[in-house]
Tab-separated table of N, CA, C and O in Angstrom:
chain	number	residue	atom	x	y	z
A	1261	VAL	N	0.503	-0.805	0.227
A	1261	VAL	CA	-0.142	0.012	-0.191
A	1261	VAL	C	0.668	1.033	0.599
A	1261	VAL	O	1.821	1.412	0.539
A	1262	GLN	N	0.913	1.981	-0.920
A	1262	GLN	CA	1.550	3.416	-1.288
A	1262	GLN	C	-0.411	4.329	-0.689
A	1262	GLN	O	-0.582	4.850	-1.045
A	1263	LEU	N	0.672	5.558	0.054
A	1263	LEU	CA	0.126	6.432	0.477
A	1263	LEU	C	0.605	7.685	0.469
A	1263	LEU	O	2.362	7.881	0.518
A	1264	GLN	N	0.009	8.483	-0.068
A	1264	GLN	CA	0.989	10.128	-1.044
A	1264	GLN	C	-0.282	11.325	0.125
A	1264	GLN	O	-1.007	11.139	0.191
A	1265	ALA	N	0.520	11.742	0.569
A	1265	ALA	CA	0.406	12.790	1.590
A	1265	ALA	C	0.290	14.117	0.567
A	1265	ALA	O	1.616	14.666	0.728
A	1266	SER	N	-0.546	14.993	0.589
A	1266	SER	CA	-0.655	16.401	0.040
A	1266	SER	C	-1.201	17.207	0.947
A	1266	SER	O	-2.044	17.526	1.693
A	1267	GLY	N	-0.221	18.923	0.463
A	1267	GLY	CA	-1.883	19.575	0.598
A	1267	GLY	C	-0.903	21.171	1.698
A	1267	GLY	O	-1.259	22.255	2.270
A	1268	GLY	N	0.632	20.546	2.311
A	1268	GLY	CA	1.115	21.041	3.666
A	1268	GLY	C	1.594	22.704	2.820
A	1268	GLY	O	0.951	23.009	2.008
A	1269	GLY	N	2.137	23.467	3.334
A	1269	GLY	CA	2.773	24.956	2.977
A	1269	GLY	C	3.407	25.530	3.943
A	1269	GLY	O	3.534	25.701	5.342
A	1270	LEU	N	2.814	26.627	3.816
A	1270	LEU	CA	3.267	28.181	5.369
A	1270	LEU	C	2.346	28.877	4.745
A	1270	LEU	O	1.504	29.472	3.940
A	1271	VAL	N	1.421	28.395	6.340
A	1271	VAL	CA	1.286	29.359	6.800
A	1271	VAL	C	1.232	30.663	8.439
A	1271	VAL	O	2.008	30.010	9.184
A	1272	GLN	N	0.458	31.295	8.031
A	1272	GLN	CA	0.417	32.110	10.058
A	1272	GLN	C	-0.376	31.886	10.568
A	1272	GLN	O	-1.008	31.355	10.484
A	1273	ALA	N	-0.565	31.507	11.990
A	1273	ALA	CA	-0.521	31.732	12.827
A	1273	ALA	C	-2.224	31.467	13.016
A	1273	ALA	O	-2.422	32.599	12.937
A	1274	GLY	N	-3.206	30.783	13.641
A	1274	GLY	CA	-4.298	30.863	13.186
A	1274	GLY	C	-5.157	30.670	11.770
A	1274	GLY	O	-6.406	31.437	12.255
A	1275	GLY	N	-4.413	30.543	10.765
A	1275	GLY	CA	-4.902	30.707	9.537
A	1275	GLY	C	-4.964	28.824	9.378
A	1275	GLY	O	-5.344	27.488	10.642
A	1276	SER	N	-5.823	28.561	8.278
A	1276	SER	CA	-5.938	27.634	7.942
A	1276	SER	C	-5.316	26.817	6.761
A	1276	SER	O	-4.962	26.908	6.249
A	1277	LEU	N	-5.464	24.871	6.859
A	1277	LEU	CA	-4.602	24.161	5.453
A	1277	LEU	C	-5.735	23.628	5.470
A	1277	LEU	O	-6.065	22.630	6.616
A	1278	ARG	N	-6.279	22.185	4.827
A	1278	ARG	CA	-6.233	20.775	4.386
A	1278	ARG	C	-5.059	20.279	3.949
A	1278	ARG	O	-5.282	20.252	2.550
A	1279	LEU	N	-5.053	19.314	4.521
A	1279	LEU	CA	-4.051	18.078	4.058
A	1279	LEU	C	-4.564	17.024	3.096
A	1279	LEU	O	-5.942	16.643	3.850
A	1280	SER	N	-4.426	16.449	2.403
A	1280	SER	CA	-5.381	14.844	1.909
A	1280	SER	C	-4.037	13.320	1.487
A	1280	SER	O	-2.788	14.340	1.443
A	1281	CYS	N	-4.957	12.505	1.644
A	1281	CYS	CA	-3.954	11.257	1.656
A	1281	CYS	C	-4.582	11.038	0.720
A	1281	CYS	O	-5.900	10.017	1.453
A	1282	VAL	N	-3.586	9.876	-0.156
A	1282	VAL	CA	-4.484	9.102	-0.491
A	1282	VAL	C	-4.067	8.017	-1.482
A	1282	VAL	O	-2.785	8.153	-0.743
A	1283	THR	N	-4.483	6.820	-1.161
A	1283	THR	CA	-4.268	5.988	-0.859
A	1283	THR	C	-3.766	4.403	-2.164
A	1283	THR	O	-4.926	5.633	-2.691
A	1284	THR	N	-2.823	3.406	-2.115
A	1284	THR	CA	-3.485	2.397	-3.426
A	1284	THR	C	-4.011	1.521	-3.026
A	1284	THR	O	-4.337	0.872	-3.634
A	1285	GLY	N	-4.396	1.603	-1.674
A	1285	GLY	CA	-4.873	0.007	-0.745
A	1285	GLY	C	-5.980	-0.655	-1.732
A	1285	GLY	O	-7.315	0.297	-2.003
A	1286	THR	N	-5.982	-2.017	-1.465
A	1286	THR	CA	-7.673	-1.969	-2.537
A	1286	THR	C	-8.619	-2.274	-1.364
A	1286	THR	O	-9.204	-2.654	-1.486
A	1287	THR	N	-7.798	-2.383	0.642
A	1287	THR	CA	-9.040	-2.306	1.637
A	1287	THR	C	-8.984	-1.071	2.392
A	1287	THR	O	-9.326	-1.212	3.177
A	1288	PHE	N	-9.006	-0.390	1.000
A	1288	PHE	CA	-9.408	1.071	1.848
A	1288	PHE	C	-10.872	1.568	2.942
A	1288	PHE	O	-10.912	1.748	3.687
A	1289	SER	N	-11.344	1.020	2.314
A	1289	SER	CA	-12.985	1.240	2.541
A	1289	SER	C	-12.847	0.292	4.002
A	1289	SER	O	-14.210	0.207	5.123
A	1290	THR	N	-12.409	-0.754	4.278
A	1290	THR	CA	-12.415	-1.016	5.875
A	1290	THR	C	-10.917	-1.078	7.093
A	1290	THR	O	-10.957	-1.460	7.792
A	1291	ASP	N	-10.314	0.338	6.148
A	1291	ASP	CA	-9.316	0.260	7.245
A	1291	ASP	C	-9.040	1.078	7.756
A	1291	ASP	O	-10.346	2.621	7.264
A	1292	ALA	N	-9.100	1.364	8.404
A	1292	ALA	CA	-8.637	2.555	9.312
A	1292	ALA	C	-7.311	3.778	9.346
A	1292	ALA	O	-6.656	3.269	8.200
A	1293	ILE	N	-7.607	5.111	8.823
A	1293	ILE	CA	-6.140	5.607	8.441
A	1293	ILE	C	-6.032	6.691	9.388
A	1293	ILE	O	-6.626	7.260	9.913
A	1294	GLY	N	-4.611	7.271	9.855
A	1294	GLY	CA	-4.335	8.075	10.490
A	1294	GLY	C	-3.249	9.091	10.299
A	1294	GLY	O	-2.416	8.817	8.997
A	1295	TRP	N	-3.648	9.839	11.019
A	1295	TRP	CA	-2.352	11.287	10.674
A	1295	TRP	C	-1.809	11.567	11.426
A	1295	TRP	O	-1.777	11.676	12.555
A	1296	TYR	N	-0.453	11.644	10.911
A	1296	TYR	CA	0.838	11.636	11.963
A	1296	TYR	C	1.623	12.804	11.705
A	1296	TYR	O	1.923	13.626	10.739
A	1297	ARG	N	2.381	13.625	12.788
A	1297	ARG	CA	2.918	14.214	12.582
A	1297	ARG	C	5.229	14.222	13.278
A	1297	ARG	O	4.612	12.849	14.045
A	1298	GLN	N	5.629	14.837	12.402
A	1298	GLN	CA	7.133	14.858	13.458
A	1298	GLN	C	7.747	15.530	13.290
A	1298	GLN	O	7.705	15.953	12.228
A	1299	ALA	N	7.907	16.681	13.771
A	1299	ALA	CA	8.569	17.819	14.202
A	1299	ALA	C	10.179	17.482	14.317
A	1299	ALA	O	10.429	16.383	14.643
A	1300	PRO	N	10.596	18.485	14.391
A	1300	PRO	CA	12.646	18.056	13.977
A	1300	PRO	C	12.784	18.026	15.021
A	1300	PRO	O	12.416	18.970	16.650
A	1301	GLY	N	13.594	16.903	15.198
A	1301	GLY	CA	14.130	16.167	16.880
A	1301	GLY	C	13.443	15.842	17.414
A	1301	GLY	O	13.164	15.632	18.437
A	1302	LYS	N	12.095	15.612	17.697
A	1302	LYS	CA	11.020	15.028	18.073
A	1302	LYS	C	10.942	13.398	17.417
A	1302	LYS	O	10.474	13.188	16.681
A	1303	GLN	N	9.593	12.881	18.445
A	1303	GLN	CA	8.742	11.259	17.708
A	1303	GLN	C	8.067	11.934	16.556
A	1303	GLN	O	7.115	12.468	17.238
A	1304	ARG	N	7.238	10.937	16.107
A	1304	ARG	CA	5.849	10.716	15.057
A	1304	ARG	C	5.731	10.278	15.954
A	1304	ARG	O	5.248	9.865	16.960
A	1305	GLU	N	4.155	11.047	16.447
A	1305	GLU	CA	3.215	11.327	17.089
A	1305	GLU	C	1.555	11.308	15.702
A	1305	GLU	O	1.894	11.882	15.262
A	1306	LEU	N	0.677	10.526	17.165
A	1306	LEU	CA	-0.437	11.069	16.017
A	1306	LEU	C	-1.594	11.775	16.333
A	1306	LEU	O	-1.442	12.170	17.659
A	1307	VAL	N	-1.676	12.304	14.894
A	1307	VAL	CA	-2.941	12.996	15.834
A	1307	VAL	C	-3.918	13.501	15.329
A	1307	VAL	O	-4.914	13.637	16.599
A	1308	ALA	N	-4.159	12.456	14.439
A	1308	ALA	CA	-5.597	12.037	14.314
A	1308	ALA	C	-6.267	10.765	13.591
A	1308	ALA	O	-5.021	9.979	12.640
A	1309	ALA	N	-6.924	10.372	13.530
A	1309	ALA	CA	-8.004	9.154	13.144
A	1309	ALA	C	-8.881	8.745	12.893
A	1309	ALA	O	-9.986	9.059	13.498
A	1310	ILE	N	-9.486	7.915	11.730
A	1310	ILE	CA	-10.536	7.224	11.643
A	1310	ILE	C	-10.465	6.027	11.321
A	1310	ILE	O	-9.562	5.633	10.328
A	1311	SER	N	-11.469	5.608	11.859
A	1311	SER	CA	-11.836	3.885	11.379
A	1311	SER	C	-12.788	3.603	10.087
A	1311	SER	O	-13.179	4.784	9.992
A	1312	SER	N	-12.744	2.977	9.873
A	1312	SER	CA	-13.909	2.743	8.758
A	1312	SER	C	-14.916	3.155	8.682
A	1312	SER	O	-15.778	3.128	8.323
A	1313	GLY	N	-15.741	2.893	9.894
A	1313	GLY	CA	-17.001	3.279	10.211
A	1313	GLY	C	-17.313	4.588	10.839
A	1313	GLY	O	-18.100	5.089	10.857
A	1314	GLY	N	-16.469	5.467	10.710
A	1314	GLY	CA	-16.139	6.811	10.593
A	1314	GLY	C	-16.346	7.352	12.599
A	1314	GLY	O	-15.878	8.314	12.585
A	1315	ARG	N	-15.018	6.282	13.350
A	1315	ARG	CA	-14.719	6.895	14.345
A	1315	ARG	C	-14.008	7.362	14.249
A	1315	ARG	O	-12.971	7.006	13.504
A	1316	THR	N	-13.463	8.993	15.361
A	1316	THR	CA	-12.569	9.432	15.151
A	1316	THR	C	-11.879	9.353	16.574
A	1316	THR	O	-12.766	9.019	17.643
A	1317	ASN	N	-10.505	10.088	16.352
A	1317	ASN	CA	-9.459	9.716	17.150
A	1317	ASN	C	-8.968	11.109	17.481
A	1317	ASN	O	-8.070	11.311	16.009
A	1318	TYR	N	-8.682	11.664	18.292
A	1318	TYR	CA	-7.716	12.926	18.057
A	1318	TYR	C	-6.631	13.050	19.600
A	1318	TYR	O	-6.826	12.788	20.279
A	1319	LYS	N	-5.519	13.731	18.684
A	1319	LYS	CA	-4.526	14.364	20.071
A	1319	LYS	C	-5.237	15.504	20.558
A	1319	LYS	O	-5.532	15.718	20.202
A	1320	ASP	N	-4.880	15.608	21.852
A	1320	ASP	CA	-5.779	16.480	23.312
A	1320	ASP	C	-5.184	17.833	21.987
A	1320	ASP	O	-6.860	18.844	22.628
A	1321	SER	N	-4.318	18.255	21.710
A	1321	SER	CA	-4.202	19.371	21.224
A	1321	SER	C	-4.399	20.269	20.068
A	1321	SER	O	-4.586	21.001	20.035
A	1322	VAL	N	-4.820	18.839	19.337
A	1322	VAL	CA	-5.864	19.635	18.690
A	1322	VAL	C	-7.366	18.774	18.442
A	1322	VAL	O	-7.627	19.594	17.091
A	1323	LYS	N	-7.748	19.169	19.466
A	1323	LYS	CA	-9.808	18.764	19.690
A	1323	LYS	C	-9.880	19.831	19.149
A	1323	LYS	O	-9.438	21.043	19.661
A	1324	GLY	N	-11.085	19.933	18.327
A	1324	GLY	CA	-11.785	21.601	18.481
A	1324	GLY	C	-11.040	22.167	17.384
A	1324	GLY	O	-11.228	23.263	16.694
A	1325	ARG	N	-9.758	21.928	16.696
A	1325	ARG	CA	-9.669	22.673	15.668
A	1325	ARG	C	-9.325	21.777	14.450
A	1325	ARG	O	-8.856	22.828	13.505
A	1326	PHE	N	-9.193	20.332	14.290
A	1326	PHE	CA	-8.311	19.623	13.334
A	1326	PHE	C	-9.993	19.029	13.241
A	1326	PHE	O	-10.104	18.330	14.095
A	1327	THR	N	-10.584	18.794	12.113
A	1327	THR	CA	-10.912	17.854	11.421
A	1327	THR	C	-10.111	16.636	11.107
A	1327	THR	O	-10.303	16.835	9.681
A	1328	ILE	N	-10.798	14.832	10.900
A	1328	ILE	CA	-10.149	13.996	9.836
A	1328	ILE	C	-11.674	13.771	9.315
A	1328	ILE	O	-12.591	13.515	9.874
A	1329	SER	N	-11.498	13.849	7.941
A	1329	SER	CA	-12.714	13.010	7.482
A	1329	SER	C	-12.501	12.090	5.857
A	1329	SER	O	-10.849	12.146	6.142
A	1330	ARG	N	-13.165	11.127	6.004
A	1330	ARG	CA	-12.777	10.795	4.124
A	1330	ARG	C	-13.733	10.086	3.490
A	1330	ARG	O	-15.082	10.197	3.426
A	1331	VAL	N	-13.176	10.141	2.430
A	1331	VAL	CA	-13.962	10.197	1.227
A	1331	VAL	C	-13.483	8.401	0.808
A	1331	VAL	O	-12.719	8.317	-0.380
A	1332	ASN	N	-14.446	7.413	1.383
A	1332	ASN	CA	-14.267	5.941	0.439
A	1332	ASN	C	-14.089	5.228	-1.102
A	1332	ASN	O	-13.168	4.930	-1.705
A	1333	ALA	N	-14.991	6.310	-2.168
A	1333	ALA	CA	-15.109	6.231	-3.315
A	1333	ALA	C	-13.630	6.403	-4.021
A	1333	ALA	O	-13.439	6.401	-5.002
A	1334	LYS	N	-13.234	8.143	-2.913
A	1334	LYS	CA	-11.998	8.397	-3.910
A	1334	LYS	C	-10.472	8.012	-3.126
A	1334	LYS	O	-9.637	8.726	-3.624
A	1335	ASN	N	-10.474	6.317	-2.469
A	1335	ASN	CA	-9.604	6.152	-1.467
A	1335	ASN	C	-8.708	7.010	-0.512
A	1335	ASN	O	-7.413	7.536	-1.292
A	1336	THR	N	-9.447	8.416	-0.019
A	1336	THR	CA	-8.864	9.931	0.255
A	1336	THR	C	-9.673	10.424	1.943
A	1336	THR	O	-10.220	9.889	2.260
A	1337	VAL	N	-8.208	10.410	2.320
A	1337	VAL	CA	-8.579	11.274	3.883
A	1337	VAL	C	-8.161	12.036	3.831
A	1337	VAL	O	-6.882	12.356	3.477
A	1338	TYR	N	-8.970	13.738	4.326
A	1338	TYR	CA	-8.729	14.672	4.490
A	1338	TYR	C	-8.421	14.846	5.811
A	1338	TYR	O	-9.161	14.667	7.107
A	1339	LEU	N	-7.763	16.045	6.304
A	1339	LEU	CA	-7.269	17.197	7.676
A	1339	LEU	C	-7.157	17.940	7.451
A	1339	LEU	O	-6.979	19.221	7.202
A	1340	GLN	N	-8.097	18.742	7.921
A	1340	GLN	CA	-8.839	20.166	8.142
A	1340	GLN	C	-8.712	20.844	9.198
A	1340	GLN	O	-8.542	20.398	10.039
A	1341	MET	N	-7.417	22.012	8.969
A	1341	MET	CA	-6.699	22.181	9.996
A	1341	MET	C	-7.082	24.118	10.208
A	1341	MET	O	-7.065	24.091	9.405
A	1342	ASN	N	-7.774	24.023	11.604
A	1342	ASN	CA	-7.719	25.543	11.678
A	1342	ASN	C	-7.363	25.944	12.747
A	1342	ASN	O	-7.058	25.162	13.444
A	1343	SER	N	-7.414	27.023	13.041
A	1343	SER	CA	-6.566	27.539	14.235
A	1343	SER	C	-5.293	27.490	13.948
A	1343	SER	O	-4.901	27.344	15.554
A	1344	LEU	N	-4.762	27.438	13.550
A	1344	LEU	CA	-3.088	26.858	13.175
A	1344	LEU	C	-1.641	27.455	14.184
A	1344	LEU	O	-1.923	28.634	14.227
A	1345	LYS	N	-1.423	26.731	15.285
A	1345	LYS	CA	0.273	27.422	16.008
A	1345	LYS	C	1.237	26.957	15.753
A	1345	LYS	O	0.854	26.269	14.577
A	1346	PRO	N	2.265	27.973	15.578
A	1346	PRO	CA	3.041	27.227	15.467
A	1346	PRO	C	3.988	26.238	15.912
A	1346	PRO	O	4.682	25.396	14.902
A	1347	GLU	N	3.702	25.011	16.986
A	1347	GLU	CA	3.742	24.336	17.841
A	1347	GLU	C	2.734	23.168	16.682
A	1347	GLU	O	2.924	22.192	16.757
A	1348	ASP	N	2.242	23.601	15.826
A	1348	ASP	CA	1.565	22.660	14.808
A	1348	ASP	C	2.285	22.326	13.495
A	1348	ASP	O	2.525	21.353	12.933
A	1349	THR	N	3.590	23.151	13.845
A	1349	THR	CA	4.645	22.523	12.607
A	1349	THR	C	5.427	21.016	12.620
A	1349	THR	O	6.035	21.634	13.404
A	1350	ALA	N	5.698	20.328	11.453
A	1350	ALA	CA	5.742	19.514	11.786
A	1350	ALA	C	5.986	19.000	10.384
A	1350	ALA	O	5.060	19.283	9.259
A	1351	VAL	N	6.280	17.508	10.307
A	1351	VAL	CA	5.900	17.201	8.671
A	1351	VAL	C	4.556	16.171	8.527
A	1351	VAL	O	5.023	15.393	9.489
A	1352	TYR	N	3.727	15.490	7.798
A	1352	TYR	CA	2.731	15.446	7.920
A	1352	TYR	C	2.438	14.133	7.366
A	1352	TYR	O	3.025	14.028	6.434
A	1353	TYR	N	2.442	12.945	7.945
A	1353	TYR	CA	2.663	11.820	7.039
A	1353	TYR	C	0.700	11.367	7.533
A	1353	TYR	O	0.036	11.268	8.097
A	1354	CYS	N	1.252	10.223	6.467
A	1354	CYS	CA	-0.437	9.324	7.350
A	1354	CYS	C	-0.292	7.644	7.006
A	1354	CYS	O	1.044	7.405	5.860
A	1355	ASN	N	-1.391	6.953	7.117
A	1355	ASN	CA	-0.771	5.537	7.836
A	1355	ASN	C	-2.304	5.221	7.467
A	1355	ASN	O	-3.723	5.778	7.717
A	1356	GLU	N	-2.247	3.612	6.597
A	1356	GLU	CA	-3.279	3.002	6.592
A	1356	GLU	C	-3.035	1.572	7.252
A	1356	GLU	O	-2.171	1.142	7.475
A	1357	GLY	N	-4.152	1.065	7.619
A	1357	GLY	CA	-4.374	-0.198	8.588
A	1357	GLY	C	-5.340	-0.503	9.821
A	1357	GLY	O	-6.545	0.157	9.731
A	1358	PRO	N	-5.292	-1.363	10.536
A	1358	PRO	CA	-6.585	-2.066	11.373
A	1358	PRO	C	-6.611	-0.667	12.278
A	1358	PRO	O	-5.628	-0.178	12.563
A	1359	TRP	N	-7.469	-0.799	12.656
A	1359	TRP	CA	-7.678	0.200	14.083
A	1359	TRP	C	-5.658	0.871	15.003
A	1359	TRP	O	-5.751	1.886	15.219
A	1360	LEU	N	-6.274	-1.148	15.630
A	1360	LEU	CA	-5.114	-0.591	16.769
A	1360	LEU	C	-3.812	-0.166	16.266
A	1360	LEU	O	-3.188	0.126	17.051
A	1361	THR	N	-3.124	-1.064	14.931
A	1361	THR	CA	-2.427	-0.377	14.198
A	1361	THR	C	-2.006	1.222	14.231
A	1361	THR	O	-0.615	1.627	13.958
A	1362	VAL	N	-3.252	1.874	13.627
A	1362	VAL	CA	-2.913	2.934	13.053
A	1362	VAL	C	-3.064	3.764	14.582
A	1362	VAL	O	-2.292	4.588	14.229
A	1363	LEU	N	-3.608	3.230	15.404
A	1363	LEU	CA	-3.404	4.052	16.863
A	1363	LEU	C	-1.749	3.703	17.679
A	1363	LEU	O	-1.500	5.012	17.962
A	1364	ALA	N	-1.563	2.418	16.825
A	1364	ALA	CA	-0.146	2.217	17.935
A	1364	ALA	C	0.643	3.105	16.816
A	1364	ALA	O	2.112	3.148	17.163
A	1365	GLY	N	0.793	3.447	16.118
A	1365	GLY	CA	1.341	4.116	14.678
A	1365	GLY	C	1.866	3.332	13.890
A	1365	GLY	O	3.555	3.723	13.602
A	1366	ARG	N	2.276	1.681	13.755
A	1366	ARG	CA	3.276	1.502	13.079
A	1366	ARG	C	2.520	1.043	11.866
A	1366	ARG	O	1.615	0.995	10.746
A	1367	ARG	N	3.461	0.611	11.223
A	1367	ARG	CA	3.698	0.888	9.378
A	1367	ARG	C	4.442	-0.131	8.819
A	1367	ARG	O	5.519	-0.574	9.342
A	1368	PHE	N	4.034	-1.211	8.179
A	1368	PHE	CA	4.731	-1.955	7.412
A	1368	PHE	C	5.538	-1.202	5.979
A	1368	PHE	O	4.568	-1.881	5.417
A	1369	GLY	N	5.586	-1.552	6.452
A	1369	GLY	CA	6.972	0.235	5.259
A	1369	GLY	C	7.367	1.519	4.851
A	1369	GLY	O	7.322	1.297	6.151
A	1370	SER	N	7.047	2.147	3.823
A	1370	SER	CA	7.500	3.255	3.675
A	1370	SER	C	6.707	4.427	4.669
A	1370	SER	O	5.747	4.594	4.141
A	1371	TRP	N	6.936	5.392	5.329
A	1371	TRP	CA	6.123	6.397	5.579
A	1371	TRP	C	6.067	7.427	4.278
A	1371	TRP	O	5.023	8.460	4.508
A	1372	GLY	N	7.089	7.422	3.315
A	1372	GLY	CA	7.130	8.000	2.443
A	1372	GLY	C	7.562	9.411	3.244
A	1372	GLY	O	8.410	9.597	3.707
A	1373	GLN	N	7.641	10.496	2.198
A	1373	GLN	CA	7.901	11.598	2.313
A	1373	GLN	C	7.258	12.798	3.078
A	1373	GLN	O	7.297	14.245	3.826
A	1374	GLY	N	5.969	12.335	2.986
A	1374	GLY	CA	4.412	12.986	3.937
A	1374	GLY	C	5.113	14.413	3.597
A	1374	GLY	O	5.574	14.607	1.871
A	1375	THR	N	4.381	15.829	4.182
A	1375	THR	CA	4.216	17.017	3.421
A	1375	THR	C	4.093	17.909	5.151
A	1375	THR	O	4.249	17.427	5.447
A	1376	GLN	N	4.888	19.299	4.275
A	1376	GLN	CA	5.562	19.831	5.113
A	1376	GLN	C	4.464	20.819	5.248
A	1376	GLN	O	4.169	21.975	4.719
A	1377	LEU	N	3.959	20.977	6.981
A	1377	LEU	CA	3.567	22.205	7.030
A	1377	LEU	C	4.213	23.200	8.546
A	1377	LEU	O	5.018	23.221	9.362
A	1378	THR	N	4.395	24.218	7.903
A	1378	THR	CA	4.934	25.226	8.486
A	1378	THR	C	3.843	26.350	8.942
A	1378	THR	O	3.361	27.087	8.069
A	1379	VAL	N	3.857	26.661	10.406
A	1379	VAL	CA	3.403	27.673	10.861
A	1379	VAL	C	3.924	28.913	11.171
A	1379	VAL	O	4.840	28.719	12.165
A	1380	SER	N	3.659	29.966	11.249
A	1380	SER	CA	4.764	31.694	11.068
A	1380	SER	C	3.701	31.483	12.008
A	1380	SER	O	3.150	31.910	11.904
A	1381	SER	N	4.461	33.114	13.107
A	1381	SER	CA	4.248	33.343	14.297
A	1381	SER	C	3.647	34.685	13.810
A	1381	SER	O	4.538	34.440	12.882
């Protein structure tokens, strides 16, 4: 399964951006998808996840600001990010798999290049 994250960029604090993740997986509709981020010098962390049934999970610091959604017909998951803060600056990655695997941040294969988000103060 290959995943392509896109939509990153440079935004000012308080701004909004939407990330997209397109996958080549044939089991997309039955898999969970997670968005993760990794800031320089820090470990990759789960930001948001959505199950095949639409159940969501968010990192506490993004609750109320970020929204994850999916369009199974397009094999695509979105991450709408509002009220962005400088501490949201990171490379954002997506992952696909069983719910618990996604929550644990396990990936069997390359994470890909991700997409860079930079929030200026």
